[in-house]
mmCIF file of C-alpha atoms in Angstrom:
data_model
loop_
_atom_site.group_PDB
_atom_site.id
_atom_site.type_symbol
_atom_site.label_atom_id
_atom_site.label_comp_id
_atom_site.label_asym_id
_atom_site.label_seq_id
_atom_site.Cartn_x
_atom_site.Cartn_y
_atom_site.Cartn_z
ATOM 1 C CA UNK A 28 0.000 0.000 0.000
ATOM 2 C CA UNK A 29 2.493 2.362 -1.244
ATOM 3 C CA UNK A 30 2.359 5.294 -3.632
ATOM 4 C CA UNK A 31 3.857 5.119 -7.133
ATOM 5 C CA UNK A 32 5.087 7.163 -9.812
ATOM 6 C CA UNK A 33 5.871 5.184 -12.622
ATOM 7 C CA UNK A 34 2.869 5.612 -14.865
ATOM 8 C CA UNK A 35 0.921 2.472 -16.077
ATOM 9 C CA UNK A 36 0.195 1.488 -20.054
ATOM 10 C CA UNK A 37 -3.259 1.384 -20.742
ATOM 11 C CA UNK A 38 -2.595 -1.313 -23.334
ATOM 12 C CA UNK A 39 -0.347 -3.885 -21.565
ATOM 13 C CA UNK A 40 -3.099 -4.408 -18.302
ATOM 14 C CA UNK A 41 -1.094 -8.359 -16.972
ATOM 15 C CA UNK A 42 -0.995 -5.843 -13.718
ATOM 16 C CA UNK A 43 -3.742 -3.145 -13.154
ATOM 17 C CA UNK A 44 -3.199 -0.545 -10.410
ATOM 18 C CA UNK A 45 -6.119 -0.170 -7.986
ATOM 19 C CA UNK A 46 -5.937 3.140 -5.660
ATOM 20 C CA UNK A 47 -7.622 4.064 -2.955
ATOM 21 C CA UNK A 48 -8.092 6.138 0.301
ATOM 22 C CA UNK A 49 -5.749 5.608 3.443
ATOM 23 C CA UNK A 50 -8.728 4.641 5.991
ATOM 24 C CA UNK A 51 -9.941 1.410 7.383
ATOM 25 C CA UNK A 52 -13.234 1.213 5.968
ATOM 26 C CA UNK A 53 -12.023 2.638 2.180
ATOM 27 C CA UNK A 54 -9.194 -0.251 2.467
ATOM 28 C CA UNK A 55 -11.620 -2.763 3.242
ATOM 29 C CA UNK A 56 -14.362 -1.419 0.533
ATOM 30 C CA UNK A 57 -11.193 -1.482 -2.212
ATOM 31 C CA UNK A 58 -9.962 -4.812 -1.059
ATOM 32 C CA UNK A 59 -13.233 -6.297 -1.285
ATOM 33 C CA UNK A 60 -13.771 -4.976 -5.201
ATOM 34 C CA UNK A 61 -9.822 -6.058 -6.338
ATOM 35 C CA UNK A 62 -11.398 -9.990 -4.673
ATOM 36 C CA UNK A 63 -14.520 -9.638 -7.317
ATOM 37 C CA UNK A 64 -11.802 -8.655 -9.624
ATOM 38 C CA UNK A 65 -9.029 -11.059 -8.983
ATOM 39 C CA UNK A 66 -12.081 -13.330 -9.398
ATOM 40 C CA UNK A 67 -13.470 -12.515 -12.738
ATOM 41 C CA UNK A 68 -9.737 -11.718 -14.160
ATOM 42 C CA UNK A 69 -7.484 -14.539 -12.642
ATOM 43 C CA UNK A 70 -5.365 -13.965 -15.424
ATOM 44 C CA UNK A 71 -4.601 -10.465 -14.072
ATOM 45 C CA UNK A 72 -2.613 -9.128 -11.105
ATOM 46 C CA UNK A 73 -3.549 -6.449 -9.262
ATOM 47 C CA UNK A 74 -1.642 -3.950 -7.225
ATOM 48 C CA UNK A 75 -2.856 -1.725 -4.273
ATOM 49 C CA UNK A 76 -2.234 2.052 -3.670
ATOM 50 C CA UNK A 77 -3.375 4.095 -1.256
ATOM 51 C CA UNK A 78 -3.138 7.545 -0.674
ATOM 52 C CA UNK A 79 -4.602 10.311 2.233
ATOM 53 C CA UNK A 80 -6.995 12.899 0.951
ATOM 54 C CA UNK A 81 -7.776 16.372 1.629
ATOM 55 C CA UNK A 82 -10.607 15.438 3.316
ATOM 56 C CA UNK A 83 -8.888 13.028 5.539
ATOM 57 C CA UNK A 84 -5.658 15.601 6.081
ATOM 58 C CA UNK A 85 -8.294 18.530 7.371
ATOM 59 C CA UNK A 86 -9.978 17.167 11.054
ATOM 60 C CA UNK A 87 -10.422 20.731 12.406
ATOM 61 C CA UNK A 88 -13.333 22.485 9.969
ATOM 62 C CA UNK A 89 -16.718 21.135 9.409
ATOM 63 C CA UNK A 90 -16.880 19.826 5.662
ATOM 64 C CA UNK A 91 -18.806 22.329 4.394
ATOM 65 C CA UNK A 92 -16.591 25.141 5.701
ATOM 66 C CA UNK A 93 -13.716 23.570 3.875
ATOM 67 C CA UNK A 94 -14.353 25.272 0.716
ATOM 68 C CA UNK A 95 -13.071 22.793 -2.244
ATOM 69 C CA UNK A 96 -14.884 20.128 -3.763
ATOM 70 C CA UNK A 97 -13.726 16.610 -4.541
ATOM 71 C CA UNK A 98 -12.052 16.495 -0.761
ATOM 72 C CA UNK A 99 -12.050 12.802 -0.881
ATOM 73 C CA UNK A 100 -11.281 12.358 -4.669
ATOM 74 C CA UNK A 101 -8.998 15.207 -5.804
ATOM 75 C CA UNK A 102 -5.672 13.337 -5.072
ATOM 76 C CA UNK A 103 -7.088 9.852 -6.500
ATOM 77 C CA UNK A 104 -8.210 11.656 -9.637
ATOM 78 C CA UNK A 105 -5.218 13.314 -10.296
ATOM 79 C CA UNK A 106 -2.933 10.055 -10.333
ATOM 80 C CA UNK A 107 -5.884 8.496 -12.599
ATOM 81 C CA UNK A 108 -5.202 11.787 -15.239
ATOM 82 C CA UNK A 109 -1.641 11.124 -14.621
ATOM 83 C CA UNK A 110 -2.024 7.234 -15.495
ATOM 84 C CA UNK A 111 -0.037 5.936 -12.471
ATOM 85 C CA UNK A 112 -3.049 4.100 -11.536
ATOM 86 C CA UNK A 113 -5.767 2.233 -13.785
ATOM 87 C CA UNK A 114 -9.026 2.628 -11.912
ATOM 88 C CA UNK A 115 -9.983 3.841 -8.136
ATOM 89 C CA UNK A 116 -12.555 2.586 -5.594
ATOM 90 C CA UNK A 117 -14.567 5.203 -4.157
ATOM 91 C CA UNK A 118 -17.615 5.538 -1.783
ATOM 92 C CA UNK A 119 -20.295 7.270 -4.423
ATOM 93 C CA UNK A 120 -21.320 9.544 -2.303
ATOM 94 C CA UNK A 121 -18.248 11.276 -1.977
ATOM 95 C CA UNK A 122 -18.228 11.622 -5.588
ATOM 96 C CA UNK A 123 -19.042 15.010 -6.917
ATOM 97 C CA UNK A 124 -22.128 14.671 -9.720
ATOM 98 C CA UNK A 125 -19.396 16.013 -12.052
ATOM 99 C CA UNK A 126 -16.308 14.562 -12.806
ATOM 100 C CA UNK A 127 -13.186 15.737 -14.355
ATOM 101 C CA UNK A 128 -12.986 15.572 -17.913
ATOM 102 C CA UNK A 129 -12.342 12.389 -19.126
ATOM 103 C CA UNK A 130 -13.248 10.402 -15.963
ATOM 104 C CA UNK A 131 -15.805 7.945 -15.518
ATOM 105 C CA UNK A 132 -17.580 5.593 -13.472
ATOM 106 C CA UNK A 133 -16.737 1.800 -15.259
ATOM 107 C CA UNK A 134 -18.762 0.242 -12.471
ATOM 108 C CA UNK A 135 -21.124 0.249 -9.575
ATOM 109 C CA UNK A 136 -20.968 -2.488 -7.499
ATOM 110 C CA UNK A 137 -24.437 -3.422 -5.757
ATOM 111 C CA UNK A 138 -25.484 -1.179 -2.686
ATOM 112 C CA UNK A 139 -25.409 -1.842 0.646
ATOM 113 C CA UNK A 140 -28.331 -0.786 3.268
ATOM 114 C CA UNK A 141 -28.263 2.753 2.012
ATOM 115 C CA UNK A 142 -30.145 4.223 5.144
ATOM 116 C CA UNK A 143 -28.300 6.107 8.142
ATOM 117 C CA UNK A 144 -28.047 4.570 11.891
ATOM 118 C CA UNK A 145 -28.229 5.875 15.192
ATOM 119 C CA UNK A 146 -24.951 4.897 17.465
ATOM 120 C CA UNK A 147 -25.386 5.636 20.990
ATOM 121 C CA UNK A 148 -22.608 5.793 23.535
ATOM 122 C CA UNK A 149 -22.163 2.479 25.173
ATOM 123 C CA UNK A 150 -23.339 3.378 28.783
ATOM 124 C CA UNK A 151 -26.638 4.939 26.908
ATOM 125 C CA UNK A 152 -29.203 2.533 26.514
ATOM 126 C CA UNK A 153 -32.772 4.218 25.088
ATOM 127 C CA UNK A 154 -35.072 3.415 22.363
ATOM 128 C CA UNK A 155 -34.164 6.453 20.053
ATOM 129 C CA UNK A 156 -33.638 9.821 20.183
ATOM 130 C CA UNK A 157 -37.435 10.946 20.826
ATOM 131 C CA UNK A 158 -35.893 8.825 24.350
ATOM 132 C CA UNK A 159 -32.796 11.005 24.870
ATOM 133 C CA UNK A 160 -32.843 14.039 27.465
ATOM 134 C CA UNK A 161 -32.810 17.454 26.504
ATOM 135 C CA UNK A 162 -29.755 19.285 24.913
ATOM 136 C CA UNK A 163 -28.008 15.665 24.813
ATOM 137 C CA UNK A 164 -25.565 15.723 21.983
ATOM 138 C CA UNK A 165 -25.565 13.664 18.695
ATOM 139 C CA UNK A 166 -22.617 14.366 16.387
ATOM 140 C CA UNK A 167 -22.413 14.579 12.693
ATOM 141 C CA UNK A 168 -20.434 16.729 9.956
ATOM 142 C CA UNK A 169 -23.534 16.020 7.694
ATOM 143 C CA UNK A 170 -25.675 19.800 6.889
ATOM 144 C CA UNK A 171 -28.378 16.817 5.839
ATOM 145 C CA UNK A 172 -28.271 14.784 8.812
ATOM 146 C CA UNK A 173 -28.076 18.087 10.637
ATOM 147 C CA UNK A 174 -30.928 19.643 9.241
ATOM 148 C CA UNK A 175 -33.505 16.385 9.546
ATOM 149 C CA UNK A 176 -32.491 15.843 13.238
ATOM 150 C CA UNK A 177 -33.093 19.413 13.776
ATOM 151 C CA UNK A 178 -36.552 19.522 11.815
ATOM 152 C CA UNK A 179 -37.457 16.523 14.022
ATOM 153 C CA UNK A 180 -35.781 16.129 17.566
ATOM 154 C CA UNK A 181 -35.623 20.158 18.929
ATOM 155 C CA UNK A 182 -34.614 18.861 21.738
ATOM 156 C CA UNK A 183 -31.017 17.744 20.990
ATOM 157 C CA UNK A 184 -27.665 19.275 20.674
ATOM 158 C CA UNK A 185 -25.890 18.712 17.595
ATOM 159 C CA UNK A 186 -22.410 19.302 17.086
ATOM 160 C CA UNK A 187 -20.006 18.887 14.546
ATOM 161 C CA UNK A 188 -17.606 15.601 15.047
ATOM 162 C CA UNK A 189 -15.053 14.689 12.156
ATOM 163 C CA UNK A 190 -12.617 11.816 11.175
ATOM 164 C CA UNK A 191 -12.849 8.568 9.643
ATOM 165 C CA UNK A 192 -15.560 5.750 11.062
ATOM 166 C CA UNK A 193 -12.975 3.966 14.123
ATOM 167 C CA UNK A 194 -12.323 7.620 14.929
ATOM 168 C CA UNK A 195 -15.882 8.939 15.244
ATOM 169 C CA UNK A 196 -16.820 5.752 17.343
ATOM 170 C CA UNK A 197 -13.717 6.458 19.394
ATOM 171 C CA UNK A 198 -14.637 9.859 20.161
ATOM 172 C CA UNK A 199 -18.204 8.626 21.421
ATOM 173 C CA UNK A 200 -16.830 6.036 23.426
ATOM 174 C CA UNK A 201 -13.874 8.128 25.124
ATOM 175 C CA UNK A 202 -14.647 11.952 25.010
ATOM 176 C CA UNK A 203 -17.714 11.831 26.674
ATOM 177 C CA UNK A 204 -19.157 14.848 24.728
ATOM 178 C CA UNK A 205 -21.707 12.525 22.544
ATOM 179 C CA UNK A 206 -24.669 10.858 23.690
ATOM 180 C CA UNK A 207 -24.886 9.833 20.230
ATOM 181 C CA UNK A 208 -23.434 9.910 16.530
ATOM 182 C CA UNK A 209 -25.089 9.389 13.278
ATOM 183 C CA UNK A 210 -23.687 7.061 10.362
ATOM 184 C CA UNK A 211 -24.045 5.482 7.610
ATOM 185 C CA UNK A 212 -25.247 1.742 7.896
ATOM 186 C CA UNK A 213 -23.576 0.344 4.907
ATOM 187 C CA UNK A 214 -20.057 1.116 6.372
ATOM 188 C CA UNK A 215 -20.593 0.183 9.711
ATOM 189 C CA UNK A 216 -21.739 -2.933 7.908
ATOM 190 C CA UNK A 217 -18.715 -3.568 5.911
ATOM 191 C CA UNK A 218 -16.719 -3.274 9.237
ATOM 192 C CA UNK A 219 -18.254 -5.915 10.273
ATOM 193 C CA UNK A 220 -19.881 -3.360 13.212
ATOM 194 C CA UNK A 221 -23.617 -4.574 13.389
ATOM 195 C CA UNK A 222 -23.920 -4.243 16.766
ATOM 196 C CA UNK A 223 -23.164 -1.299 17.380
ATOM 197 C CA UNK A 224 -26.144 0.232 15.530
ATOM 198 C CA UNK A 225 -28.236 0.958 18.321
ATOM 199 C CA UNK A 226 -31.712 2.162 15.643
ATOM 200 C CA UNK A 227 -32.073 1.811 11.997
ATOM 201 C CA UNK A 228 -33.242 5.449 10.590
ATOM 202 C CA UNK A 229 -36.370 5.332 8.448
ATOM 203 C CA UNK A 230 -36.713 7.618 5.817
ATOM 204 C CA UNK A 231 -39.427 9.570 7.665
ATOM 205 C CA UNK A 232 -36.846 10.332 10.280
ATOM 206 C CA UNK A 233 -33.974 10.992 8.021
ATOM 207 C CA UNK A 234 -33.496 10.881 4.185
ATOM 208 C CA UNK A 235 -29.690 9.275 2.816
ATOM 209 C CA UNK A 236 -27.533 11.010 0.984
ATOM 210 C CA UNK A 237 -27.526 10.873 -2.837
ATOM 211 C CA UNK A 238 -25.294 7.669 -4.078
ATOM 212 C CA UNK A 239 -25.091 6.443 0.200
ATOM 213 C CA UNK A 240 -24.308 2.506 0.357
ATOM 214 C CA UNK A 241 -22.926 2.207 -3.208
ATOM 215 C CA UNK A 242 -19.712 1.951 -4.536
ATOM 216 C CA UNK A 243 -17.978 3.570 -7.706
ATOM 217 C CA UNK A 244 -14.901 2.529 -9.840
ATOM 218 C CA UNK A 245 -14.022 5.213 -11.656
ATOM 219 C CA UNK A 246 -11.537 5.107 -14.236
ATOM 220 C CA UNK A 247 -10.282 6.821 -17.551
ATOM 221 C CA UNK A 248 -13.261 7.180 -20.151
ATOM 222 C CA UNK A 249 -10.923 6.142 -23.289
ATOM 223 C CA UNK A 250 -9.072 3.419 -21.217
ATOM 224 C CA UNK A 251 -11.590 0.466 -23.172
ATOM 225 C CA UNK A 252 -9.924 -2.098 -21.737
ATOM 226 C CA UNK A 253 -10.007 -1.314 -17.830
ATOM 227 C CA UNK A 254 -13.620 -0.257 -18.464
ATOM 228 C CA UNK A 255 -14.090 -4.197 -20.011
ATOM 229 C CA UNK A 256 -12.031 -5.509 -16.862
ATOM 230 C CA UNK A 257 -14.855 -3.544 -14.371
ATOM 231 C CA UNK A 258 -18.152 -4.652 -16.465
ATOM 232 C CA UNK A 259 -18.359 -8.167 -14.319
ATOM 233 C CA UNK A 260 -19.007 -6.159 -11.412
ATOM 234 C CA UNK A 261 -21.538 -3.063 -12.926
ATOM 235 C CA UNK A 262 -25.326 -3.856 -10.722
ATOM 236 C CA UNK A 263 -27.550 -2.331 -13.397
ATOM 237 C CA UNK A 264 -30.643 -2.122 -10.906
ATOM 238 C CA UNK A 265 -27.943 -0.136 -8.561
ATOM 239 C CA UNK A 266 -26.669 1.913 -11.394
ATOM 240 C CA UNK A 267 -30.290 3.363 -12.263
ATOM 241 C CA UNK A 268 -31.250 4.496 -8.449
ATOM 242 C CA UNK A 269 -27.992 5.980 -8.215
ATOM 243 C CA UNK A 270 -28.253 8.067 -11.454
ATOM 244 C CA UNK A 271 -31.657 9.249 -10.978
ATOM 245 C CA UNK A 272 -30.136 10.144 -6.892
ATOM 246 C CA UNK A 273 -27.475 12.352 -8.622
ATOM 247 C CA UNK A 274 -29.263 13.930 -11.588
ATOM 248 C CA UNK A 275 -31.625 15.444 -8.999
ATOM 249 C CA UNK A 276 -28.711 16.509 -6.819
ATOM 250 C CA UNK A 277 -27.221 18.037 -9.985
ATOM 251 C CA UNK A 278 -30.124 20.021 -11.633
ATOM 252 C CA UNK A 279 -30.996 21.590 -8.234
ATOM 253 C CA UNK A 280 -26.858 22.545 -7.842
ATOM 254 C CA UNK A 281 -26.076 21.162 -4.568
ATOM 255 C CA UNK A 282 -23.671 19.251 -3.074
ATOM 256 C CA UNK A 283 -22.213 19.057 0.619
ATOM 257 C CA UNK A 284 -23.020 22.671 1.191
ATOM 258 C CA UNK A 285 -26.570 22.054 0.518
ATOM 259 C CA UNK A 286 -29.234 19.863 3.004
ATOM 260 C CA UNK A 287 -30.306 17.669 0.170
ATOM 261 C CA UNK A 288 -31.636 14.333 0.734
ATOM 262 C CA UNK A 289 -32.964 11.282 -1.573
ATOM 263 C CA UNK A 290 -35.049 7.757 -1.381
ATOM 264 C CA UNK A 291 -35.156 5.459 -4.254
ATOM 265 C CA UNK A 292 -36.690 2.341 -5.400
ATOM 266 C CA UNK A 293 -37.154 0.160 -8.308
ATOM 267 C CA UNK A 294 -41.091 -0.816 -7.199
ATOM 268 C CA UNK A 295 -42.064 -4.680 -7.725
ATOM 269 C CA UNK A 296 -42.946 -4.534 -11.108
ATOM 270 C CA UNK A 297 -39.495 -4.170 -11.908
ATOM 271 C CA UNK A 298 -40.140 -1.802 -14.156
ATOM 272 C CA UNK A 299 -40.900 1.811 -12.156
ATOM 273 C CA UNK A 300 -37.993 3.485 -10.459
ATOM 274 C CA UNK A 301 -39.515 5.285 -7.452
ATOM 275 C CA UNK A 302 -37.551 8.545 -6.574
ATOM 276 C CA UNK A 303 -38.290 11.116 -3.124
ATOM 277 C CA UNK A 304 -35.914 14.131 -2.292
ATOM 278 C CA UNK A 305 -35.964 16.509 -0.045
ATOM 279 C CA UNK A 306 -34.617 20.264 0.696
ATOM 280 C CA UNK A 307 -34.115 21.366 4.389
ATOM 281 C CA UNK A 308 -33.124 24.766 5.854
ATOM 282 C CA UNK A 309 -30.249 24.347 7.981
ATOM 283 C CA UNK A 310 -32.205 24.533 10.969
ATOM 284 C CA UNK A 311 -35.080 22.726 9.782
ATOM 285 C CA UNK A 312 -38.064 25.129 9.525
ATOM 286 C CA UNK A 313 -38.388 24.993 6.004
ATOM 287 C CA UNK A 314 -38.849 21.564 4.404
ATOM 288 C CA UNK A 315 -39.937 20.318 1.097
ATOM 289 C CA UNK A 316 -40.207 16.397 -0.092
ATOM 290 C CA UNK A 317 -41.744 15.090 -3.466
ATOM 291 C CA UNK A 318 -41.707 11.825 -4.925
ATOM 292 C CA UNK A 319 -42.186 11.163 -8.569
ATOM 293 C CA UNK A 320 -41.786 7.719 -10.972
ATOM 294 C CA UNK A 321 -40.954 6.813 -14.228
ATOM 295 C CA UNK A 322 -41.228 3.587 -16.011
ATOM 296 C CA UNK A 323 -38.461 1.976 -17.357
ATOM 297 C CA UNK A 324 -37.951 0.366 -21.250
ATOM 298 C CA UNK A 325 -36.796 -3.109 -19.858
ATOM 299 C CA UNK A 326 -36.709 -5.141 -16.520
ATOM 300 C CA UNK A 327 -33.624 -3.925 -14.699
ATOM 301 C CA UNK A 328 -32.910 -7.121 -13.314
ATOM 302 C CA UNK A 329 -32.364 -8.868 -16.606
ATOM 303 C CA UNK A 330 -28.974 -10.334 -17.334
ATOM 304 C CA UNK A 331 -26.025 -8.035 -17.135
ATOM 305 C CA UNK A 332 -24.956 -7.381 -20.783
ATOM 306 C CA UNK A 333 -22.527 -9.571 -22.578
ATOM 307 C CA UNK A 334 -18.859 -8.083 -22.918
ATOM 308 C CA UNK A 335 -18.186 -5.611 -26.153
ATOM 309 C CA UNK A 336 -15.438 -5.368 -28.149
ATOM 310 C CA UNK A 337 -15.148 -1.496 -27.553
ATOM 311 C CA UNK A 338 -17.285 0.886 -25.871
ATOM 312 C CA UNK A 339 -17.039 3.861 -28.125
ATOM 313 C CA UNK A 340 -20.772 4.171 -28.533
ATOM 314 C CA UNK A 341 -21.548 4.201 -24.420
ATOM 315 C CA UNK A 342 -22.904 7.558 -23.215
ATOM 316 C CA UNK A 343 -22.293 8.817 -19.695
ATOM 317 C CA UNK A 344 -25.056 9.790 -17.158
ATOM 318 C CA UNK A 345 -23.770 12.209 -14.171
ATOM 319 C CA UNK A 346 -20.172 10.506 -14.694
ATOM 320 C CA UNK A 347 -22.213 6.712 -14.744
ATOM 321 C CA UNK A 348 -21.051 4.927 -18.363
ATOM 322 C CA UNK A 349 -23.687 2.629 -19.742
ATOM 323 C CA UNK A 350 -23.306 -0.023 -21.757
ATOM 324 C CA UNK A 351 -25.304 0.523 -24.982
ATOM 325 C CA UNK A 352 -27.935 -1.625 -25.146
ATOM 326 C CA UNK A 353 -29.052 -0.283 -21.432
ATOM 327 C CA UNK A 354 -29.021 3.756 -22.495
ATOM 328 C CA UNK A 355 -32.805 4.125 -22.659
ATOM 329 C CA UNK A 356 -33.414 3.019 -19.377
ATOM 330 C CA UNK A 357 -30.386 4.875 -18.115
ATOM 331 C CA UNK A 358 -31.617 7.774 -19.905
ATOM 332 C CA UNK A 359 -35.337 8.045 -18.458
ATOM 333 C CA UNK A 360 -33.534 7.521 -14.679
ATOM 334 C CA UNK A 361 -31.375 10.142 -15.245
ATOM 335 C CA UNK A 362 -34.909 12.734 -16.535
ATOM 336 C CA UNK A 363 -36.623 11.256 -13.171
ATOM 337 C CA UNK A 364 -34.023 13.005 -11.694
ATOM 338 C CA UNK A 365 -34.114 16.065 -13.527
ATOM 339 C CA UNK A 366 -38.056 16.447 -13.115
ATOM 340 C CA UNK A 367 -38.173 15.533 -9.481
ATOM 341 C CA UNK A 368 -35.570 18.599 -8.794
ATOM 342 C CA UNK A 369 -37.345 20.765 -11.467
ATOM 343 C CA UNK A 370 -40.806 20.343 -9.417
ATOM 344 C CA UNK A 371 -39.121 21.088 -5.925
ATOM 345 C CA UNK A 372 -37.303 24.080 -7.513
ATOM 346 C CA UNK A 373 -41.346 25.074 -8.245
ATOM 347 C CA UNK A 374 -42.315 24.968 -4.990
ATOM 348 C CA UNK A 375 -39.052 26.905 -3.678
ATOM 349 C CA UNK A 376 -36.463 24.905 -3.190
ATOM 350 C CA UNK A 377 -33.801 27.444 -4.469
ATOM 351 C CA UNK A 378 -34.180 29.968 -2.184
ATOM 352 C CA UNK A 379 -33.754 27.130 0.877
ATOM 353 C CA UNK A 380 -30.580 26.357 -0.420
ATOM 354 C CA UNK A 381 -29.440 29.472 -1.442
ATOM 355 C CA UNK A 382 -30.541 30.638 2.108
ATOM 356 C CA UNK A 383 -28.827 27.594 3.635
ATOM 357 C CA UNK A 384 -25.621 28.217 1.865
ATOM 358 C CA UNK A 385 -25.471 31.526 2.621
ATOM 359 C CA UNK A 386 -25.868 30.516 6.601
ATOM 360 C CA UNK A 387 -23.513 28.034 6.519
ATOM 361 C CA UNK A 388 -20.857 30.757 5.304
ATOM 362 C CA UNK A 389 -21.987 32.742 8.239
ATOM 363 C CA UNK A 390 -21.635 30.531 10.874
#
């Protein structure tokens, strides 16, 4: 797990180049995509780099205050441009809903439990945080998990706690200042950290984030033959959510600045995709949730596609490549989006954000 500099040929691929973030869970997330790899390519080595981010170098300011975007990217992407690695693991929802120029994501890998969980201090033992005394504190970095608990539980502190997943549950434990922190399931999951997850968070109590639970290889758009190498492990039904969850996110312009938060389904007919966001004012007064649907060309969960010889006709939905013959139903995900952020720009949800933003810089 070592940085290189010596940059990779796209056409001799015996040895691909897998990068990745420094921490525990982004190591485990990577390691467990290079297994589907190393078993759909035994033919193929491949090697492990990791790097730290700027997210990950900057504890001390809330997210949002930090001011750049890409904070848990930027580095990754620049040594994919530079072709000293062939492809990158990422969690999508640190993913910005634009990419760089001539990066893509090959692949997304089937999600995980998408929803957020409530993790209580150890000594705490209460059934939620309706349960919880007044001004306790729950820490998050999240404006959207912010926002939600503030819309719902007035009663609570919140307060800003940063650092990767061991270090967030080592603050609760240790510093005494939490009675509780928010995260995602899917990573505590991964960690193997069940029990720790003292409630499951319905989507009445608090919306995900767009892309939470899935994640992304992204790679070089031209590079045909790493984006071959990733189409074993591409979850089409995954791949549509996800698109619709960031074409809304895109058309109304927000990102981790914004309290912006999404539900998706593909309903039982296998043929509707189901979409709900929702806009919050940082300190939850002002709310607004839709839900539209669309129906889909195809079932979603046919048969993945059979490998191509080149992918020069593929188009590209919010970064997402899909394979050809799956474009239509890519397509009409990625207008769900667009209409569902159109209609709650109609009813205001502009001048929440803009309002939000502009409080955020203030505080």
């Amino acid at each position: 797990m070592t940085e290189t500099s010596a940059r990779v040929d796209a056409g001799e691929l015996e040895k691909i180049v897998v990068g990745s973030r420094n921490s525990k869970l982004a190591l485990v997330q990577t390691n467990h995509v290079m297994q589907l790899l190393e078993k759909n390519h035994p033919d193929k080595k491949f090697d492990l780099v990791s790097m730290s981010t700027t997210g990950d170098k900057i504890l001390d300011k809330a997210l949002p205050k930090i001011g750049e975007k890409s904070l848990f990217t930027k580095e990754l992407e620049i040594a994919l441009e530079d072709r000293t690695i062939h492809l990158v693991v990422h969690s999508l929802k640190d993913l910005p809903t634009t990419l760089p120029d001539g990066l893509v994501i090959g692949a997304v890998l089937e999600r995980e439990d998408p929803r957020d969980a409530l993790v209580l201090r150890k000594d705490i033992e209460v059934d939620g945080m309706d349960a919880l005394p007044a001004n306790s504190a729950i820490g998050t970095s999240s404006l959207r998990r912010r926002a939600q608990l503030l819309a719902k539980h007035q009663h609570l502190s919140i307060e800003n706690i940063r650092g990767n997943l061991n270090t967030r549950l080592r603050k609760l434990d240790e510093d005494n200042l939490y009675s509780g922190i928010i995260l995602a399931m899917a990573g505590l999951k991964r960690m193997g950290w069940e029990s720790r997850i003292s409630k499951v968070l319905p989507g009445s109590e608090m919306m995900y984030a767009v892309g939470q639970g899935a994640l992304a290889v992204e790679c070089v758009e031209e590079d045909v033959e790493t984006l071959q190498i990733l189409r074993p492990l591409h979850h089409k039904e995954t791949a549509l959510l996800v698109i619709a969850e960031r074409s809304f996110l895109c058309s109304l312009g927000g990102g981790c600045s914004a309290p912006v938060g999404v539900e998706s389904k593909i309903c039982n007919d296998g043929k509707t995709l189901e979409l709900e966001g929702g806009v919050w004012s940082l300190n939850g007064e002002k709310t607004l949730r839709k839900k539209l649907t669309c129906c889909l060309e195809s079932n979603v969960l046919s048969e993945p596609p059979k490998k191509k010889a080149a992918h020069s006709q593929h188009a590209v939905f919010c970064g997402i490549v899909s394979p050809p013959c799956d474009t239509e139903e890519y397509r009409a995900a990625y207008q769900l989006g667009k209409d569902l952020a159109q209609a709650l720009v109609k009813e205001g949800a502009s001048s929440i954000m803009e309002e939000a933003r502009k409080a955020n810089e203030q505080s």
